[in-house]
């Protein structure tokens, strides 16, 4: 509110007027009262006091307003401070939660079981599959349903003539196109076989008997196992003489003959062992079923399995140990889907995979060491045979000389 003149200024002006007004007059003065004061000063003072009261009232209102404004400002400041405090606390809680999640994620990445842990089940099942395969070597012949195979491995040793005659008869089941041209229509080659030369071909042991130029197979069917066993018999299990009868072994010469036969059979057993181990490792192995089923839960493993595993290996009896090992190595090296898996792995998972590959390499090196040990044994036996052939006649001649010297005395 604006005023034309303040009360104090009015009073000053009035006093000035009273002091300098001309002319100066004199009035009768009543000592108990003053008419000028009563009529002029007092009303002005009353007006001034009223105006001062109004001003004080207005100042009081202004003070109240200022107090209210101050309170409002303080309240607004408190609200702002509260909002800032709440925002800070929320940010702090968010950062704490974020750090907690980061720590949890780091721990999970470090210790979690990777999505393709199922792929590692192949490695976990390798030992049991290995034991199951090689424990059946001694019973390969007995496990066959083929009478020719059972006879070749279970019957007493035949004479050389009988043994070779049996070989000719057995070959009729493996007649090739060349055989058909040479003696087709005879008892030794009635029809062309779907496994030509299966009993005399090295591929029967290495990749399974079958038609020429077929894809290699590492899990053999029962017929392929029989063909491989017959090949092993023809190459490393030929008979050098028949088994003596009970009456014959009672004589001194019979005992000598039996001893020689057993020594020969010891060499034959060693000669057959590598082939029999390979055949045993090519038979369907039930110990591979569970690890493979677990591994196939990983898409990249399923992709490689569908594309590479043989029909027999996909059968209900499981794949062979050889194909099991082939699968474990090949699914890393020659599997495009596995390469895609590597691109999505974390650093920790890649480190684990590197360790798994290193362990696989160690396993294969151990198997190579075992093969070298067997090879050393076979080499020693070959050396023994060569030494026997070289020194046998020399020792016999010296024995004759010793006998003659004793007789001369």
Tab-separated table of C-alpha atoms in Angstrom:
chain	number	residue	atom	x	y	z
A	1	UNK	CA	0.000	0.000	0.000
A	2	UNK	CA	1.321	3.505	-0.916
A	3	UNK	CA	0.896	6.652	1.234
A	4	UNK	CA	0.927	10.288	-0.006
A	5	UNK	CA	3.001	11.359	2.961
A	6	UNK	CA	4.189	9.611	6.024
A	7	UNK	CA	2.833	10.652	9.431
A	8	UNK	CA	6.257	11.705	10.648
A	9	UNK	CA	6.707	14.035	7.710
A	10	UNK	CA	3.307	15.509	8.370
A	11	UNK	CA	4.218	16.200	12.007
A	12	UNK	CA	7.510	17.798	10.994
A	13	UNK	CA	5.751	20.028	8.521
A	14	UNK	CA	3.177	21.066	11.061
A	15	UNK	CA	5.823	21.964	13.626
A	16	UNK	CA	7.690	23.936	11.004
A	17	UNK	CA	4.569	25.796	10.104
A	18	UNK	CA	3.890	26.585	13.712
A	19	UNK	CA	7.429	27.816	14.231
A	20	UNK	CA	7.819	30.026	11.163
A	21	UNK	CA	4.308	31.240	10.600
A	22	UNK	CA	3.980	35.056	10.301
A	23	UNK	CA	2.687	37.082	11.750
A	24	UNK	CA	2.914	36.021	15.298
A	25	UNK	CA	-0.258	36.461	17.263
A	26	UNK	CA	-0.950	36.153	20.930
A	27	UNK	CA	-3.862	34.411	22.480
A	28	UNK	CA	-5.248	34.201	25.813
A	29	UNK	CA	-3.786	31.089	27.363
A	30	UNK	CA	-5.577	28.829	29.666
A	31	UNK	CA	-3.016	27.115	31.756
A	32	UNK	CA	-5.223	24.098	32.059
A	33	UNK	CA	-5.822	23.831	28.339
A	34	UNK	CA	-4.717	25.102	24.954
A	35	UNK	CA	-7.190	25.735	22.237
A	36	UNK	CA	-4.617	25.455	19.438
A	37	UNK	CA	-3.318	22.263	20.820
A	38	UNK	CA	-6.783	20.984	21.356
A	39	UNK	CA	-8.025	22.047	18.002
A	40	UNK	CA	-5.006	21.594	15.791
A	41	UNK	CA	-2.217	19.542	17.318
A	42	UNK	CA	-4.186	16.872	19.071
A	43	UNK	CA	-6.302	15.979	16.033
A	44	UNK	CA	-3.178	15.760	13.904
A	45	UNK	CA	-1.452	13.591	16.479
A	46	UNK	CA	-4.518	11.378	16.717
A	47	UNK	CA	-4.529	11.063	12.933
A	48	UNK	CA	-0.834	10.315	12.967
A	49	UNK	CA	-1.278	7.720	15.698
A	50	UNK	CA	-4.101	6.126	13.729
A	51	UNK	CA	-1.997	6.010	10.643
A	52	UNK	CA	0.917	4.603	12.660
A	53	UNK	CA	-1.419	1.916	14.022
A	54	UNK	CA	-2.490	1.112	10.523
A	55	UNK	CA	1.138	0.952	9.453
A	56	UNK	CA	2.001	-1.254	12.414
A	57	UNK	CA	-0.940	-3.496	11.606
A	58	UNK	CA	0.149	-3.699	8.021
A	59	UNK	CA	3.725	-4.325	9.100
A	60	UNK	CA	2.424	-7.100	11.322
A	61	UNK	CA	0.536	-8.572	8.382
A	62	UNK	CA	3.660	-8.289	6.280
A	63	UNK	CA	5.647	-9.993	9.032
A	64	UNK	CA	3.091	-12.780	9.200
A	65	UNK	CA	3.205	-13.087	5.421
A	66	UNK	CA	6.985	-13.148	5.484
A	67	UNK	CA	6.885	-15.774	8.224
A	68	UNK	CA	4.454	-17.814	6.163
A	69	UNK	CA	6.649	-17.425	3.108
A	70	UNK	CA	9.674	-18.421	5.152
A	71	UNK	CA	7.828	-21.421	6.531
A	72	UNK	CA	6.728	-22.359	3.032
A	73	UNK	CA	10.286	-21.981	1.792
A	74	UNK	CA	11.553	-24.087	4.674
A	75	UNK	CA	8.901	-26.702	4.036
A	76	UNK	CA	9.739	-26.720	0.331
A	77	UNK	CA	13.399	-27.025	1.198
A	78	UNK	CA	12.616	-29.897	3.536
A	79	UNK	CA	10.650	-31.585	0.783
A	80	UNK	CA	13.460	-31.023	-1.694
A	81	UNK	CA	15.983	-32.337	0.812
A	82	UNK	CA	13.756	-35.326	1.498
A	83	UNK	CA	13.400	-36.009	-2.228
A	84	UNK	CA	17.146	-35.665	-2.720
A	85	UNK	CA	17.775	-37.958	0.226
A	86	UNK	CA	15.290	-40.516	-1.099
A	87	UNK	CA	16.822	-40.324	-4.574
A	88	UNK	CA	20.301	-40.786	-3.105
A	89	UNK	CA	19.170	-43.761	-1.050
A	90	UNK	CA	17.475	-45.322	-4.075
A	91	UNK	CA	20.596	-44.771	-6.171
A	92	UNK	CA	22.706	-46.249	-3.399
A	93	UNK	CA	20.378	-49.258	-3.121
A	94	UNK	CA	20.471	-49.687	-6.908
A	95	UNK	CA	24.262	-49.590	-6.959
A	96	UNK	CA	24.431	-52.107	-4.108
A	97	UNK	CA	21.981	-54.404	-5.909
A	98	UNK	CA	23.906	-53.968	-9.171
A	99	UNK	CA	27.213	-54.827	-7.521
A	100	UNK	CA	25.585	-57.843	-5.885
A	101	UNK	CA	24.262	-59.018	-9.247
A	102	UNK	CA	27.677	-58.482	-10.824
A	103	UNK	CA	29.329	-60.542	-8.094
A	104	UNK	CA	26.708	-63.264	-8.445
A	105	UNK	CA	27.174	-63.312	-12.219
A	106	UNK	CA	30.938	-63.524	-11.820
A	107	UNK	CA	30.565	-66.434	-9.418
A	108	UNK	CA	28.058	-68.150	-11.713
A	109	UNK	CA	30.348	-67.710	-14.710
A	110	UNK	CA	33.224	-69.123	-12.709
A	111	UNK	CA	31.535	-72.109	-11.148
A	112	UNK	CA	28.422	-72.810	-13.197
A	113	UNK	CA	27.984	-76.019	-15.149
A	114	UNK	CA	28.177	-74.975	-18.817
A	115	UNK	CA	25.292	-75.627	-21.177
A	116	UNK	CA	27.351	-78.205	-23.029
A	117	UNK	CA	28.398	-80.183	-19.963
A	118	UNK	CA	26.453	-83.023	-21.538
A	119	UNK	CA	29.167	-83.085	-24.183
A	120	UNK	CA	31.657	-83.900	-21.459
A	121	UNK	CA	29.677	-87.014	-20.560
A	122	UNK	CA	31.404	-88.681	-23.516
A	123	UNK	CA	34.719	-88.261	-21.731
A	124	UNK	CA	33.144	-89.465	-18.505
A	125	UNK	CA	31.949	-92.677	-20.153
A	126	UNK	CA	35.183	-93.437	-21.964
A	127	UNK	CA	36.663	-95.579	-19.219
A	128	UNK	CA	33.661	-97.870	-18.761
A	129	UNK	CA	33.294	-98.271	-22.528
A	130	UNK	CA	36.987	-99.100	-22.791
A	131	UNK	CA	36.750	-101.768	-20.080
A	132	UNK	CA	33.625	-103.314	-21.576
A	133	UNK	CA	35.212	-103.584	-25.023
A	134	UNK	CA	38.499	-105.198	-24.062
A	135	UNK	CA	37.044	-107.526	-21.462
A	136	UNK	CA	35.235	-109.360	-24.267
A	137	UNK	CA	38.284	-110.227	-26.371
A	138	UNK	CA	38.612	-113.792	-25.113
A	139	UNK	CA	34.969	-114.567	-25.872
A	140	UNK	CA	34.773	-113.117	-29.381
A	141	UNK	CA	34.671	-116.520	-31.082
A	142	UNK	CA	32.292	-118.051	-28.554
A	143	UNK	CA	29.921	-115.077	-28.850
A	144	UNK	CA	29.454	-115.596	-32.591
A	145	UNK	CA	26.381	-117.322	-33.978
A	146	UNK	CA	28.353	-118.355	-37.086
A	147	UNK	CA	29.300	-122.038	-36.856
A	148	UNK	CA	32.406	-121.543	-39.008
A	149	UNK	CA	33.685	-118.837	-36.680
A	150	UNK	CA	32.963	-120.873	-33.566
A	151	UNK	CA	34.745	-123.888	-35.046
A	152	UNK	CA	37.763	-121.815	-36.051
A	153	UNK	CA	38.220	-120.437	-32.540
A	154	UNK	CA	36.864	-123.145	-30.244
A	155	UNK	CA	37.646	-126.481	-31.909
A	156	UNK	CA	40.978	-128.245	-31.255
A	157	UNK	CA	43.762	-127.490	-33.700
A	158	UNK	CA	43.435	-129.240	-37.039
A	159	UNK	CA	46.165	-130.476	-39.310
A	160	UNK	CA	47.420	-128.034	-41.877
A	161	UNK	CA	45.546	-129.753	-44.704
A	162	UNK	CA	42.255	-129.841	-42.796
A	163	UNK	CA	42.676	-126.220	-41.703
A	164	UNK	CA	43.312	-124.911	-45.205
A	165	UNK	CA	40.433	-127.002	-46.573
A	166	UNK	CA	38.110	-125.414	-44.045
A	167	UNK	CA	39.327	-121.996	-45.147
A	168	UNK	CA	38.309	-122.766	-48.730
A	169	UNK	CA	34.859	-123.924	-47.634
A	170	UNK	CA	34.281	-120.876	-45.453
A	171	UNK	CA	35.289	-118.532	-48.277
A	172	UNK	CA	32.200	-119.585	-50.249
A	173	UNK	CA	30.229	-117.114	-48.106
A	174	UNK	CA	32.544	-114.314	-49.256
A	175	UNK	CA	32.738	-115.049	-52.963
A	176	UNK	CA	33.883	-112.069	-55.041
A	177	UNK	CA	33.320	-111.216	-58.677
A	178	UNK	CA	36.781	-112.560	-59.479
A	179	UNK	CA	35.922	-115.814	-57.714
A	180	UNK	CA	32.736	-116.088	-59.751
A	181	UNK	CA	34.765	-115.868	-62.941
A	182	UNK	CA	37.319	-118.417	-61.720
A	183	UNK	CA	35.134	-121.127	-60.151
A	184	UNK	CA	31.621	-119.775	-59.940
A	185	UNK	CA	28.906	-122.404	-59.707
A	186	UNK	CA	31.024	-124.801	-57.645
A	187	UNK	CA	30.555	-125.527	-53.967
A	188	UNK	CA	33.177	-122.917	-53.238
A	189	UNK	CA	31.381	-120.033	-54.991
A	190	UNK	CA	27.656	-120.379	-55.524
A	191	UNK	CA	26.721	-116.665	-55.588
A	192	UNK	CA	28.444	-113.329	-55.289
A	193	UNK	CA	28.567	-112.137	-51.684
A	194	UNK	CA	27.532	-108.736	-50.366
A	195	UNK	CA	30.830	-108.853	-48.449
A	196	UNK	CA	33.231	-109.996	-51.173
A	197	UNK	CA	36.580	-111.220	-49.837
A	198	UNK	CA	35.429	-110.361	-46.329
A	199	UNK	CA	37.460	-113.229	-44.849
A	200	UNK	CA	40.703	-112.320	-46.635
A	201	UNK	CA	40.616	-108.498	-46.772
A	202	UNK	CA	42.379	-106.270	-44.235
A	203	UNK	CA	39.612	-103.686	-44.601
A	204	UNK	CA	37.307	-106.134	-42.816
A	205	UNK	CA	39.241	-105.421	-39.618
A	206	UNK	CA	39.973	-101.762	-40.226
A	207	UNK	CA	36.631	-100.449	-41.461
A	208	UNK	CA	34.190	-103.343	-41.723
A	209	UNK	CA	33.525	-105.851	-44.495
A	210	UNK	CA	31.254	-104.821	-47.325
A	211	UNK	CA	31.125	-103.729	-50.919
A	212	UNK	CA	34.239	-102.132	-52.416
A	213	UNK	CA	34.541	-98.352	-51.949
A	214	UNK	CA	31.944	-98.255	-49.182
A	215	UNK	CA	32.199	-95.640	-46.447
A	216	UNK	CA	34.346	-96.688	-43.477
A	217	UNK	CA	32.347	-98.001	-40.539
A	218	UNK	CA	33.633	-98.228	-36.997
A	219	UNK	CA	30.686	-100.006	-35.405
A	220	UNK	CA	30.408	-103.449	-36.989
A	221	UNK	CA	27.313	-105.525	-37.547
A	222	UNK	CA	27.398	-109.146	-36.383
A	223	UNK	CA	28.237	-110.302	-39.918
A	224	UNK	CA	31.056	-107.788	-40.164
A	225	UNK	CA	32.455	-109.027	-36.843
A	226	UNK	CA	32.389	-112.614	-38.166
A	227	UNK	CA	34.217	-111.614	-41.341
A	228	UNK	CA	36.875	-109.774	-39.332
A	229	UNK	CA	37.371	-112.782	-37.032
A	230	UNK	CA	37.834	-115.085	-40.015
A	231	UNK	CA	40.397	-112.691	-41.492
A	232	UNK	CA	42.317	-112.710	-38.200
A	233	UNK	CA	42.203	-116.506	-38.194
A	234	UNK	CA	43.466	-116.768	-41.783
A	235	UNK	CA	46.360	-114.356	-41.265
A	236	UNK	CA	47.497	-114.820	-37.668
A	237	UNK	CA	45.897	-118.043	-36.514
A	238	UNK	CA	46.861	-120.647	-39.094
A	239	UNK	CA	47.321	-124.137	-37.827
A	240	UNK	CA	50.817	-125.670	-37.919
A	241	UNK	CA	49.715	-129.086	-36.729
A	242	UNK	CA	46.831	-130.975	-35.216
A	243	UNK	CA	46.208	-131.400	-31.507
A	244	UNK	CA	47.480	-134.809	-30.240
A	245	UNK	CA	45.033	-137.407	-28.978
A	246	UNK	CA	44.914	-138.410	-25.314
A	247	UNK	CA	46.802	-141.640	-25.920
A	248	UNK	CA	49.495	-139.890	-27.924
A	249	UNK	CA	50.511	-137.439	-25.217
A	250	UNK	CA	51.347	-140.294	-22.804
A	251	UNK	CA	54.520	-141.121	-24.703
A	252	UNK	CA	57.752	-139.127	-24.522
A	253	UNK	CA	57.474	-138.067	-28.154
A	254	UNK	CA	53.835	-137.107	-27.567
A	255	UNK	CA	54.828	-134.819	-24.739
A	256	UNK	CA	57.498	-133.221	-26.901
A	257	UNK	CA	54.983	-132.693	-29.718
A	258	UNK	CA	52.450	-131.171	-27.330
A	259	UNK	CA	55.090	-128.845	-25.908
A	260	UNK	CA	56.071	-127.652	-29.366
A	261	UNK	CA	52.406	-127.091	-30.261
A	262	UNK	CA	51.817	-124.993	-27.149
A	263	UNK	CA	54.897	-122.903	-27.825
A	264	UNK	CA	53.630	-122.249	-31.329
A	265	UNK	CA	50.161	-121.356	-30.036
A	266	UNK	CA	51.701	-118.857	-27.620
A	267	UNK	CA	53.169	-116.980	-30.564
A	268	UNK	CA	49.917	-117.256	-32.488
A	269	UNK	CA	47.984	-115.792	-29.575
A	270	UNK	CA	50.295	-112.773	-29.508
A	271	UNK	CA	50.060	-112.405	-33.269
A	272	UNK	CA	46.258	-112.369	-33.159
A	273	UNK	CA	45.938	-110.033	-30.171
A	274	UNK	CA	46.121	-106.664	-31.991
A	275	UNK	CA	43.475	-107.718	-34.507
A	276	UNK	CA	41.196	-109.175	-31.851
A	277	UNK	CA	41.443	-105.985	-29.791
A	278	UNK	CA	40.482	-103.919	-32.807
A	279	UNK	CA	37.537	-106.207	-33.555
A	280	UNK	CA	36.382	-106.070	-29.920
A	281	UNK	CA	36.577	-102.282	-30.024
A	282	UNK	CA	34.421	-102.336	-33.181
A	283	UNK	CA	31.495	-104.225	-31.656
A	284	UNK	CA	28.412	-102.341	-30.395
A	285	UNK	CA	29.073	-101.340	-26.803
A	286	UNK	CA	26.132	-100.788	-24.395
A	287	UNK	CA	28.356	-98.669	-22.140
A	288	UNK	CA	28.281	-95.899	-24.737
A	289	UNK	CA	24.480	-95.505	-24.757
A	290	UNK	CA	23.956	-93.292	-21.697
A	291	UNK	CA	26.870	-90.901	-22.346
A	292	UNK	CA	25.797	-90.422	-25.950
A	293	UNK	CA	22.147	-89.820	-25.010
A	294	UNK	CA	23.247	-87.128	-22.568
A	295	UNK	CA	25.584	-85.592	-25.122
A	296	UNK	CA	22.856	-85.348	-27.742
A	297	UNK	CA	21.035	-82.767	-25.608
A	298	UNK	CA	23.569	-80.280	-26.954
A	299	UNK	CA	22.510	-79.103	-30.454
A	300	UNK	CA	26.040	-79.062	-31.871
A	301	UNK	CA	26.569	-82.642	-30.700
A	302	UNK	CA	23.278	-83.735	-32.247
A	303	UNK	CA	24.275	-82.070	-35.518
A	304	UNK	CA	27.556	-83.980	-35.696
A	305	UNK	CA	25.950	-87.244	-34.552
A	306	UNK	CA	23.264	-87.157	-37.249
A	307	UNK	CA	25.811	-86.345	-39.923
A	308	UNK	CA	28.616	-88.799	-39.142
A	309	UNK	CA	27.629	-91.757	-36.949
A	310	UNK	CA	27.023	-95.063	-38.750
A	311	UNK	CA	23.614	-96.697	-38.886
A	312	UNK	CA	24.835	-99.521	-36.650
A	313	UNK	CA	26.275	-97.012	-34.199
A	314	UNK	CA	22.853	-95.386	-33.907
A	315	UNK	CA	21.262	-98.747	-33.052
A	316	UNK	CA	19.832	-99.811	-29.732
A	317	UNK	CA	23.027	-101.660	-28.713
A	318	UNK	CA	25.104	-98.496	-28.851
A	319	UNK	CA	28.128	-97.486	-30.855
A	320	UNK	CA	31.495	-99.189	-30.614
A	321	UNK	CA	34.428	-97.928	-28.591
A	322	UNK	CA	36.212	-96.973	-31.809
A	323	UNK	CA	33.308	-94.879	-33.032
A	324	UNK	CA	32.879	-93.471	-29.526
A	325	UNK	CA	36.463	-92.192	-29.632
A	326	UNK	CA	36.033	-91.027	-33.214
A	327	UNK	CA	32.936	-89.089	-32.178
A	328	UNK	CA	34.692	-87.401	-29.252
A	329	UNK	CA	37.612	-86.246	-31.391
A	330	UNK	CA	35.659	-85.410	-34.536
A	331	UNK	CA	32.892	-83.425	-32.885
A	332	UNK	CA	35.521	-80.803	-32.005
A	333	UNK	CA	37.774	-80.857	-35.043
A	334	UNK	CA	35.380	-81.415	-37.951
A	335	UNK	CA	32.134	-79.973	-36.585
A	336	UNK	CA	31.055	-76.538	-37.841
A	337	UNK	CA	28.397	-76.285	-35.138
A	338	UNK	CA	31.088	-76.709	-32.474
A	339	UNK	CA	32.975	-73.749	-33.927
A	340	UNK	CA	29.823	-71.677	-33.446
A	341	UNK	CA	29.648	-72.868	-29.833
A	342	UNK	CA	33.136	-71.540	-29.193
A	343	UNK	CA	32.139	-68.079	-30.399
A	344	UNK	CA	29.438	-67.837	-27.719
A	345	UNK	CA	31.523	-69.108	-24.806
A	346	UNK	CA	32.910	-66.957	-22.022
A	347	UNK	CA	36.589	-66.802	-21.235
A	348	UNK	CA	36.119	-69.220	-18.336
A	349	UNK	CA	34.196	-71.708	-20.494
A	350	UNK	CA	36.865	-71.537	-23.189
A	351	UNK	CA	39.497	-72.277	-20.571
A	352	UNK	CA	37.500	-75.305	-19.402
A	353	UNK	CA	37.138	-76.494	-22.992
A	354	UNK	CA	40.876	-76.133	-23.498
A	355	UNK	CA	41.455	-78.301	-20.436
A	356	UNK	CA	39.018	-80.910	-21.788
A	357	UNK	CA	40.829	-81.009	-25.125
A	358	UNK	CA	44.146	-81.334	-23.314
A	359	UNK	CA	42.747	-84.210	-21.259
A	360	UNK	CA	41.486	-85.901	-24.416
A	361	UNK	CA	44.947	-85.574	-25.932
A	362	UNK	CA	46.446	-87.142	-22.820
A	363	UNK	CA	43.973	-90.028	-23.055
A	364	UNK	CA	44.869	-90.688	-26.687
A	365	UNK	CA	48.569	-90.475	-25.887
A	366	UNK	CA	48.047	-93.021	-23.133
A	367	UNK	CA	46.334	-95.348	-25.611
A	368	UNK	CA	49.271	-94.883	-27.981
A	369	UNK	CA	51.622	-95.766	-25.139
A	370	UNK	CA	49.708	-98.990	-24.570
A	371	UNK	CA	49.916	-99.819	-28.257
A	372	UNK	CA	53.651	-99.190	-28.230
A	373	UNK	CA	54.019	-101.529	-25.272
A	374	UNK	CA	52.197	-104.266	-27.199
A	375	UNK	CA	54.261	-103.521	-30.271
A	376	UNK	CA	57.435	-103.913	-28.247
A	377	UNK	CA	56.227	-107.308	-27.031
A	378	UNK	CA	55.469	-108.412	-30.590
A	379	UNK	CA	58.820	-107.123	-31.789
A	380	UNK	CA	60.491	-109.146	-29.060
A	381	UNK	CA	58.638	-112.266	-30.171
A	382	UNK	CA	59.616	-111.663	-33.782
A	383	UNK	CA	63.218	-111.362	-32.645
A	384	UNK	CA	62.856	-114.630	-30.729
A	385	UNK	CA	61.515	-116.389	-33.837
A	386	UNK	CA	64.387	-115.070	-35.950
A	387	UNK	CA	66.907	-116.140	-33.318
A	388	UNK	CA	65.262	-119.556	-33.101
A	389	UNK	CA	65.476	-120.024	-36.866
A	390	UNK	CA	69.120	-118.958	-36.938
A	391	UNK	CA	70.433	-120.897	-33.945
A	392	UNK	CA	68.245	-124.006	-34.008
A	393	UNK	CA	70.223	-125.783	-36.724
A	394	UNK	CA	73.564	-124.648	-35.236
A	395	UNK	CA	72.648	-125.989	-31.814
A	396	UNK	CA	71.365	-129.255	-33.310
A	397	UNK	CA	74.664	-129.776	-35.126
A	398	UNK	CA	76.646	-129.084	-31.975
A	399	UNK	CA	74.467	-131.523	-30.008
A	400	UNK	CA	75.231	-134.197	-32.619
A	401	UNK	CA	78.945	-133.465	-32.263
A	402	UNK	CA	78.653	-133.722	-28.481
A	403	UNK	CA	76.847	-137.049	-28.800
A	404	UNK	CA	79.500	-138.389	-31.162
A	405	UNK	CA	82.269	-137.270	-28.788
A	406	UNK	CA	80.576	-139.019	-25.863
A	407	UNK	CA	80.137	-142.208	-27.930
A	408	UNK	CA	83.809	-142.178	-28.959
A	409	UNK	CA	84.879	-142.262	-25.336
